[in-house]
């Protein structure tokens, strides 16, 4: 079996202070390059893991905002959801695999408003798998993904909730 390939990354964010159009173009270029790399690894028969802060909430269930305010047609969300589907890379969101309907499972909150206290956030940190990832590795990744959402972390000094799981 081929050795697994892993991409550990922080995806580009877009803050309210930045020029959204320019930053989204950069963000999409970043994800197009990531997609090319993942396609190369998968073509070589390598199972892949993508782990990190992608700065994308894939679905309304992953955001505290009301569904009417959630822009499901935003290009970064469309890209990620395509990669999670059969017409993309076939990535599997290991958290959603284990918890398909779990709500309020956020990994990022505003530190300005202390939103973590009330769990008013988004799920933008992901563990994604593709290819023939060994079952034990997928199970461990799912456990890591499930460990942190809802602010179940000892660290509260960051806007993100770290996850860890020995592999």
Coordinates of N, CA and C in Angstrom, one line a residue:
X1 N 0.8 -1.2 0.0 CA 0.0 0.0 0.0 C 0.9 1.2 0.0
X2 N 0.4 2.3 -0.7 CA 1.2 3.5 -0.8 C 1.1 4.3 0.5
X3 N 2.2 5.0 0.8 CA 2.1 5.8 2.1 C 1.1 6.9 1.9
X4 N 0.5 7.2 3.0 CA -0.5 8.3 3.0 C 0.1 9.6 2.8
X5 N -0.6 10.5 2.1 CA -0.1 11.9 1.9 C -1.0 12.8 2.8
X6 N -0.4 13.8 3.4 CA -1.2 14.7 4.3 C -0.9 16.1 3.9
X7 N -2.0 16.9 3.9 CA -1.8 18.3 3.7 C -2.3 19.0 5.1
X8 N -1.4 19.6 5.8 CA -1.8 20.2 7.0 C -1.7 21.7 6.7
X9 N -2.8 22.4 6.8 CA -2.8 23.7 6.3 C -3.8 24.7 7.0
X10 N -3.4 25.9 7.0 CA -4.4 27.0 7.3 C -4.8 27.6 5.9
X11 N -6.1 27.5 5.6 CA -6.6 28.1 4.4 C -6.8 29.6 4.5
X12 N -6.7 30.3 3.4 CA -6.8 31.8 3.5 C -8.1 32.2 4.1
X13 N -8.1 33.2 4.9 CA -9.3 33.8 5.5 C -9.6 35.1 4.8
X14 N -10.9 35.5 5.0 CA -11.3 36.8 4.5 C -11.9 37.6 5.7
X15 N -11.2 38.6 6.0 CA -11.7 39.4 7.2 C -12.5 40.6 6.6
X16 N -13.3 41.2 7.5 CA -14.1 42.3 7.1 C -13.3 43.5 6.6
X17 N -12.1 43.6 7.1 CA -11.2 44.8 6.7 C -10.6 44.6 5.3
X18 N -10.7 43.5 4.8 CA -10.0 43.2 3.5 C -10.9 43.4 2.3
X19 N -10.3 43.6 1.2 CA -11.1 43.7 -0.1 C -11.6 42.3 -0.5
X20 N -12.8 42.0 -0.3 CA -13.4 40.7 -0.4 C -13.1 40.1 -1.8
X21 N -13.3 40.8 -2.8 CA -13.2 40.3 -4.2 C -11.8 39.8 -4.4
X22 N -10.8 40.7 -4.1 CA -9.4 40.3 -4.3 C -9.0 39.1 -3.4
X23 N -9.4 39.1 -2.2 CA -9.0 38.0 -1.3 C -9.7 36.7 -1.7
X24 N -10.9 36.8 -2.1 CA -11.6 35.5 -2.6 C -10.9 34.9 -3.8
X25 N -10.4 35.8 -4.7 CA -9.7 35.3 -5.8 C -8.4 34.6 -5.4
X26 N -7.7 35.1 -4.4 CA -6.5 34.5 -3.9 C -6.9 33.2 -3.2
X27 N -7.9 33.2 -2.4 CA -8.4 32.0 -1.7 C -8.7 30.9 -2.7
X28 N -9.4 31.2 -3.8 CA -9.8 30.2 -4.7 C -8.5 29.6 -5.5
X29 N -7.6 30.5 -5.7 CA -6.3 30.0 -6.4 C -5.6 29.1 -5.4
X30 N -5.6 29.4 -4.1 CA -5.0 28.5 -3.1 C -5.7 27.1 -3.2
X31 N -7.0 27.1 -3.2 CA -7.7 25.8 -3.2 C -7.6 25.1 -4.5
X32 N -7.4 25.8 -5.6 CA -7.2 25.1 -6.9 C -5.8 24.4 -6.9
X33 N -4.8 25.1 -6.3 CA -3.5 24.4 -6.2 C -3.6 23.2 -5.3
X34 N -4.3 23.3 -4.2 CA -4.4 22.2 -3.3 C -5.1 21.0 -4.0
X35 N -6.2 21.3 -4.8 CA -6.9 20.3 -5.5 C -5.9 19.6 -6.5
X36 N -5.1 20.4 -7.2 CA -4.1 19.8 -8.1 C -3.2 18.8 -7.4
X37 N -2.7 19.2 -6.3 CA -1.8 18.4 -5.5 C -2.5 17.1 -5.0
X38 N -3.7 17.2 -4.5 CA -4.5 16.1 -4.1 C -4.7 15.1 -5.2
X39 N -5.1 15.7 -6.4 CA -5.3 14.8 -7.6 C -4.0 14.0 -8.0
X40 N -2.8 14.7 -7.8 CA -1.6 14.0 -8.1 C -1.4 12.9 -7.2
X41 N -1.6 13.1 -5.9 CA -1.4 12.1 -4.9 C -2.4 10.9 -5.1
X42 N -3.6 11.2 -5.3 CA -4.6 10.2 -5.6 C -4.3 9.4 -6.8
X43 N -3.8 10.0 -7.9 CA -3.5 9.3 -9.1 C -2.3 8.4 -8.9
X44 N -1.4 8.7 -7.9 CA -0.3 7.9 -7.6 C -0.7 6.8 -6.6
X45 N -2.0 6.7 -6.3 CA -2.5 5.7 -5.4 C -2.3 6.0 -3.9
X46 N -2.0 7.2 -3.6 CA -1.8 7.6 -2.2 C -3.1 8.0 -1.5
X47 N -3.4 7.4 -0.4 CA -4.5 7.9 0.4 C -4.2 9.3 0.9
X48 N -5.1 10.2 1.0 CA -4.9 11.5 1.4 C -5.7 12.0 2.6
X49 N -5.0 12.8 3.5 CA -5.7 13.5 4.6 C -5.5 15.0 4.4
X50 N -6.5 15.8 4.5 CA -6.4 17.2 4.5 C -6.9 17.6 5.9
X51 N -6.0 18.2 6.7 CA -6.3 18.6 8.1 C -6.0 20.0 8.3
X52 N -6.9 20.8 8.9 CA -6.6 22.1 9.2 C -7.8 23.1 9.1
X53 N -7.5 24.3 9.3 CA -8.4 25.4 9.3 C -8.6 25.8 7.8
X54 N -9.6 25.3 7.2 CA -9.9 25.6 5.8 C -10.6 27.0 5.6
X55 N -11.1 27.6 6.7 CA -11.8 28.8 6.6 C -13.0 28.7 5.7
X56 N -13.6 27.5 5.7 CA -14.9 27.3 4.9 C -15.8 26.6 5.8
X57 N -17.0 27.1 6.0 CA -18.1 26.4 6.6 C -18.9 25.7 5.4
X58 N -18.9 24.4 5.3 CA -19.5 23.9 4.1 C -21.0 24.0 4.0
X59 N -21.7 24.0 5.1 CA -23.2 23.9 5.1 C -23.8 24.8 6.2
X60 N -25.0 25.1 6.1 CA -25.7 25.9 7.1 C -25.6 25.3 8.5
X61 N -25.6 24.0 8.6 CA -25.5 23.3 9.9 C -24.2 23.6 10.6
X62 N -23.2 24.0 9.8 CA -21.9 24.3 10.3 C -21.7 25.8 10.7
X63 N -22.8 26.5 10.8 CA -22.7 28.0 11.1 C -23.8 28.4 12.0
X64 N -23.5 29.3 12.9 CA -24.5 29.8 13.8 C -25.5 30.7 13.2
X65 N -25.2 31.2 12.0 CA -26.1 32.1 11.3 C -27.3 31.4 10.8
X66 N -28.5 32.1 10.8 CA -29.7 31.5 10.3 C -29.5 31.0 8.9
X67 N -30.2 29.9 8.5 CA -30.0 29.4 7.2 C -30.3 30.5 6.1
X68 N -31.3 31.4 6.3 CA -31.6 32.4 5.3 C -30.4 33.3 5.1
X69 N -29.5 33.5 6.1 CA -28.3 34.3 5.9 C -27.1 33.6 5.4
X70 N -27.2 32.3 5.3 CA -26.0 31.5 4.9 C -26.0 31.4 3.4
X71 N -24.8 31.9 2.9 CA -24.7 31.9 1.4 C -24.1 30.6 0.9
X72 N -24.9 29.6 0.6 CA -24.5 28.3 0.1 C -23.8 28.4 -1.3
X73 N -24.1 29.5 -2.0 CA -23.5 29.7 -3.3 C -22.2 30.4 -3.4
X74 N -21.6 30.7 -2.2 CA -20.3 31.3 -2.2 C -19.3 30.4 -2.8
X75 N -18.4 30.9 -3.7 CA -17.5 30.0 -4.5 C -16.7 29.1 -3.7
X76 N -16.2 29.5 -2.5 CA -15.3 28.6 -1.7 C -16.2 27.4 -1.2
X77 N -17.4 27.7 -0.8 CA -18.3 26.6 -0.4 C -18.6 25.7 -1.5
X78 N -18.9 26.2 -2.7 CA -19.2 25.4 -3.8 C -18.0 24.5 -4.2
X79 N -16.8 25.0 -4.1 CA -15.6 24.3 -4.4 C -15.5 23.1 -3.4
X80 N -15.6 23.4 -2.1 CA -15.4 22.4 -1.0 C -16.5 21.3 -1.2
X81 N -17.8 21.7 -1.4 CA -18.8 20.7 -1.5 C -18.7 19.9 -2.7
X82 N -18.1 20.4 -3.8 CA -17.9 19.6 -5.0 C -16.8 18.6 -4.7
X83 N -15.8 18.9 -3.9 CA -14.7 18.0 -3.6 C -15.2 16.9 -2.6
X84 N -16.2 17.2 -1.9 CA -16.8 16.2 -1.0 C -17.8 15.3 -1.7
X85 N -18.1 15.6 -2.9 CA -19.1 14.8 -3.7 C -18.4 13.9 -4.7
X86 N -19.2 13.1 -5.4 CA -18.7 12.2 -6.4 C -18.1 12.8 -7.6
X87 N -18.4 14.1 -7.9 CA -17.9 14.8 -9.1 C -16.6 15.5 -8.8
X88 N -16.1 15.4 -7.6 CA -14.9 16.1 -7.2 C -13.8 15.0 -6.8
X89 N -13.1 15.3 -5.8 CA -12.0 14.4 -5.3 C -12.6 13.2 -4.5
X90 N -13.8 13.3 -4.1 CA -14.4 12.2 -3.3 C -13.9 12.3 -1.8
X91 N -13.6 13.5 -1.4 CA -13.2 13.7 0.0 C -14.3 13.4 0.9
X92 N -14.0 12.9 2.1 CA -14.9 12.6 3.1 C -14.7 13.5 4.3
X93 N -15.7 14.2 4.8 CA -15.6 15.0 6.0 C -15.8 14.0 7.1
X94 N -14.7 13.7 7.8 CA -14.8 12.6 8.8 C -15.6 13.0 10.0
X95 N -15.8 14.2 10.3 CA -16.7 14.6 11.4 C -18.1 14.4 11.0
X96 N -18.5 14.9 9.8 CA -19.9 14.7 9.3 C -20.2 13.2 9.0
X97 N -19.2 12.4 8.7 CA -19.4 11.0 8.5 C -19.8 10.3 9.8
X98 N -19.2 10.8 10.9 CA -19.6 10.2 12.3 C -20.8 10.9 12.9
X99 N -21.0 12.2 12.5 CA -22.1 13.0 13.1 C -22.8 13.8 12.1
X100 N -23.6 13.1 11.2 CA -24.2 13.8 10.1 C -25.2 14.9 10.4
X101 N -25.8 14.9 11.6 CA -26.8 15.9 11.9 C -26.5 16.7 13.1
X102 N -25.3 16.5 13.7 CA -24.9 17.3 14.9 C -24.9 18.8 14.6
X103 N -25.6 19.5 15.4 CA -25.6 21.0 15.3 C -24.7 21.6 16.4
X104 N -24.4 22.9 16.2 CA -23.7 23.7 17.2 C -22.3 23.1 17.5
X105 N -21.7 22.4 16.5 CA -20.4 21.8 16.6 C -19.4 22.7 15.9
X106 N -19.1 23.8 16.6 CA -18.3 24.9 16.0 C -16.8 24.7 16.5
X107 N -15.9 25.3 15.7 CA -14.5 25.3 16.0 C -13.9 26.6 15.9
X108 N -14.7 27.7 15.7 CA -14.1 29.0 15.6 C -15.2 30.0 16.1
X109 N -14.7 31.0 16.9 CA -15.6 32.0 17.5 C -14.9 33.3 17.5
X110 N -15.7 34.4 17.5 CA -15.1 35.7 17.6 C -14.6 36.0 19.0
X111 N -13.3 36.4 19.0 CA -12.8 36.7 20.3 C -13.2 38.1 20.8
X112 N -13.5 39.0 19.8 CA -13.9 40.3 20.1 C -15.2 40.3 20.9
X113 N -16.1 39.4 20.6 CA -17.4 39.4 21.3 C -17.5 38.3 22.3
X114 N -16.4 37.6 22.6 CA -16.4 36.4 23.5 C -17.5 35.4 23.1
X115 N -17.6 35.2 21.8 CA -18.7 34.3 21.3 C -18.5 32.9 21.7
X116 N -17.3 32.5 22.1 CA -17.1 31.1 22.5 C -17.9 30.7 23.8
X117 N -18.1 31.7 24.7 CA -18.9 31.4 25.9 C -20.3 30.9 25.6
X118 N -20.9 31.5 24.5 CA -22.2 31.1 24.1 C -22.3 30.1 22.9
X119 N -21.1 29.7 22.5 CA -20.9 28.8 21.4 C -21.6 29.4 20.1
X120 N -21.3 30.6 19.8 CA -21.9 31.3 18.6 C -20.7 31.4 17.6
X121 N -20.6 30.4 16.8 CA -19.5 30.3 15.9 C -19.7 29.6 14.6
X122 N -18.6 29.0 14.0 CA -18.7 28.3 12.8 C -17.8 27.1 12.9
X123 N -18.0 26.1 12.0 CA -17.1 24.9 11.9 C -16.3 25.1 10.6
X124 N -15.1 25.6 10.8 CA -14.2 25.8 9.6 C -12.9 25.0 9.7
X125 N -12.7 24.2 10.7 CA -11.6 23.4 10.9 C -12.0 21.9 10.5
X126 N -11.3 21.3 9.6 CA -11.8 20.0 9.1 C -10.7 19.0 9.1
X127 N -11.1 17.7 9.1 CA -10.3 16.6 8.8 C -11.0 15.9 7.6
X128 N -10.4 15.9 6.4 CA -10.9 15.3 5.2 C -10.1 14.2 4.8
X129 N -10.7 13.1 4.3 CA -9.9 11.9 3.8 C -10.4 11.6 2.4
X130 N -9.4 11.0 1.6 CA -9.7 10.6 0.3 C -8.8 9.4 0.0
X131 N -9.3 8.5 -0.9 CA -8.5 7.4 -1.3 C -8.7 6.3 -0.2
X132 N -7.9 5.3 -0.3 CA -8.0 4.2 0.7 C -7.3 4.4 2.0
X133 N -7.8 5.4 2.7 CA -7.2 5.7 4.0 C -7.5 4.5 4.9
X134 N -6.5 4.0 5.6 CA -6.7 2.9 6.5 C -7.9 3.2 7.5
X135 N -8.7 2.2 7.8 CA -9.8 2.4 8.7 C -9.5 2.9 10.1
X136 N -8.4 2.5 10.6 CA -7.9 3.0 11.9 C -7.6 4.4 11.9
X137 N -7.0 4.9 10.8 CA -6.6 6.3 10.7 C -7.9 7.1 10.5
X138 N -8.9 6.7 9.8 CA -10.1 7.4 9.6 C -10.8 7.5 10.9
X139 N -10.9 6.4 11.7 CA -11.5 6.4 13.0 C -10.8 7.3 14.0
X140 N -9.5 7.3 14.0 CA -8.8 8.3 14.8 C -9.0 9.7 14.4
X141 N -9.1 10.0 13.1 CA -9.3 11.3 12.6 C -10.7 11.7 13.0
X142 N -11.7 10.8 12.9 CA -13.1 11.2 13.3 C -13.1 11.5 14.8
X143 N -12.4 10.7 15.6 CA -12.4 11.0 17.1 C -11.8 12.4 17.3
X144 N -10.7 12.7 16.6 CA -10.1 14.0 16.8 C -11.0 15.1 16.4
X145 N -11.7 14.9 15.3 CA -12.7 15.9 14.8 C -13.8 16.1 15.7
X146 N -14.3 15.1 16.4 CA -15.4 15.1 17.3 C -15.0 15.7 18.7
X147 N -13.7 15.7 19.0 CA -13.3 16.0 20.3 C -13.4 17.5 20.7
X148 N -13.3 18.4 19.7 CA -13.2 19.8 20.0 C -14.5 20.6 19.8
X149 N -15.3 20.3 18.8 CA -16.5 21.2 18.6 C -17.3 21.4 19.8
X150 N -17.9 22.5 19.9 CA -18.7 23.1 21.0 C -17.8 23.7 22.1
X151 N -16.5 23.9 21.7 CA -15.6 24.5 22.7 C -15.1 23.6 23.7
X152 N -15.1 22.3 23.5 CA -14.6 21.4 24.5 C -13.1 21.3 24.4
X153 N -12.4 22.3 24.8 CA -11.0 22.4 24.7 C -10.5 23.2 26.0
X154 N -9.3 22.8 26.4 CA -8.8 23.5 27.6 C -8.2 24.9 27.2
X155 N -8.0 25.1 25.9 CA -7.4 26.4 25.5 C -8.6 27.3 25.1
X156 N -8.6 28.5 25.7 CA -9.7 29.4 25.3 C -9.1 30.8 24.9
X157 N -7.8 30.8 24.7 CA -7.1 32.1 24.3 C -7.2 32.4 22.8
X158 N -7.6 31.4 22.0 CA -7.6 31.6 20.6 C -9.1 31.6 20.1
X159 N -9.2 32.0 18.8 CA -10.5 32.0 18.2 C -10.8 30.6 17.7
X160 N -9.8 29.7 17.7 CA -10.0 28.4 17.2 C -9.9 27.3 18.3
X161 N -10.5 26.2 18.1 CA -10.5 25.1 19.0 C -9.6 24.0 18.6
X162 N -8.5 23.8 19.2 CA -7.5 22.8 18.7 C -8.1 21.4 18.9
X163 N -7.7 20.4 18.0 CA -8.1 19.0 18.2 C -6.8 18.2 18.2
X164 N -6.8 17.1 18.9 CA -5.7 16.2 18.9 C -6.1 14.8 19.1
X165 N -5.4 13.9 18.5 CA -5.7 12.5 18.7 C -4.4 11.7 18.3
X166 N -3.9 10.9 19.2 CA -2.7 10.1 18.9 C -3.1 9.1 17.7
X167 N -2.2 9.1 16.7 CA -2.4 8.1 15.6 C -1.5 7.0 15.7

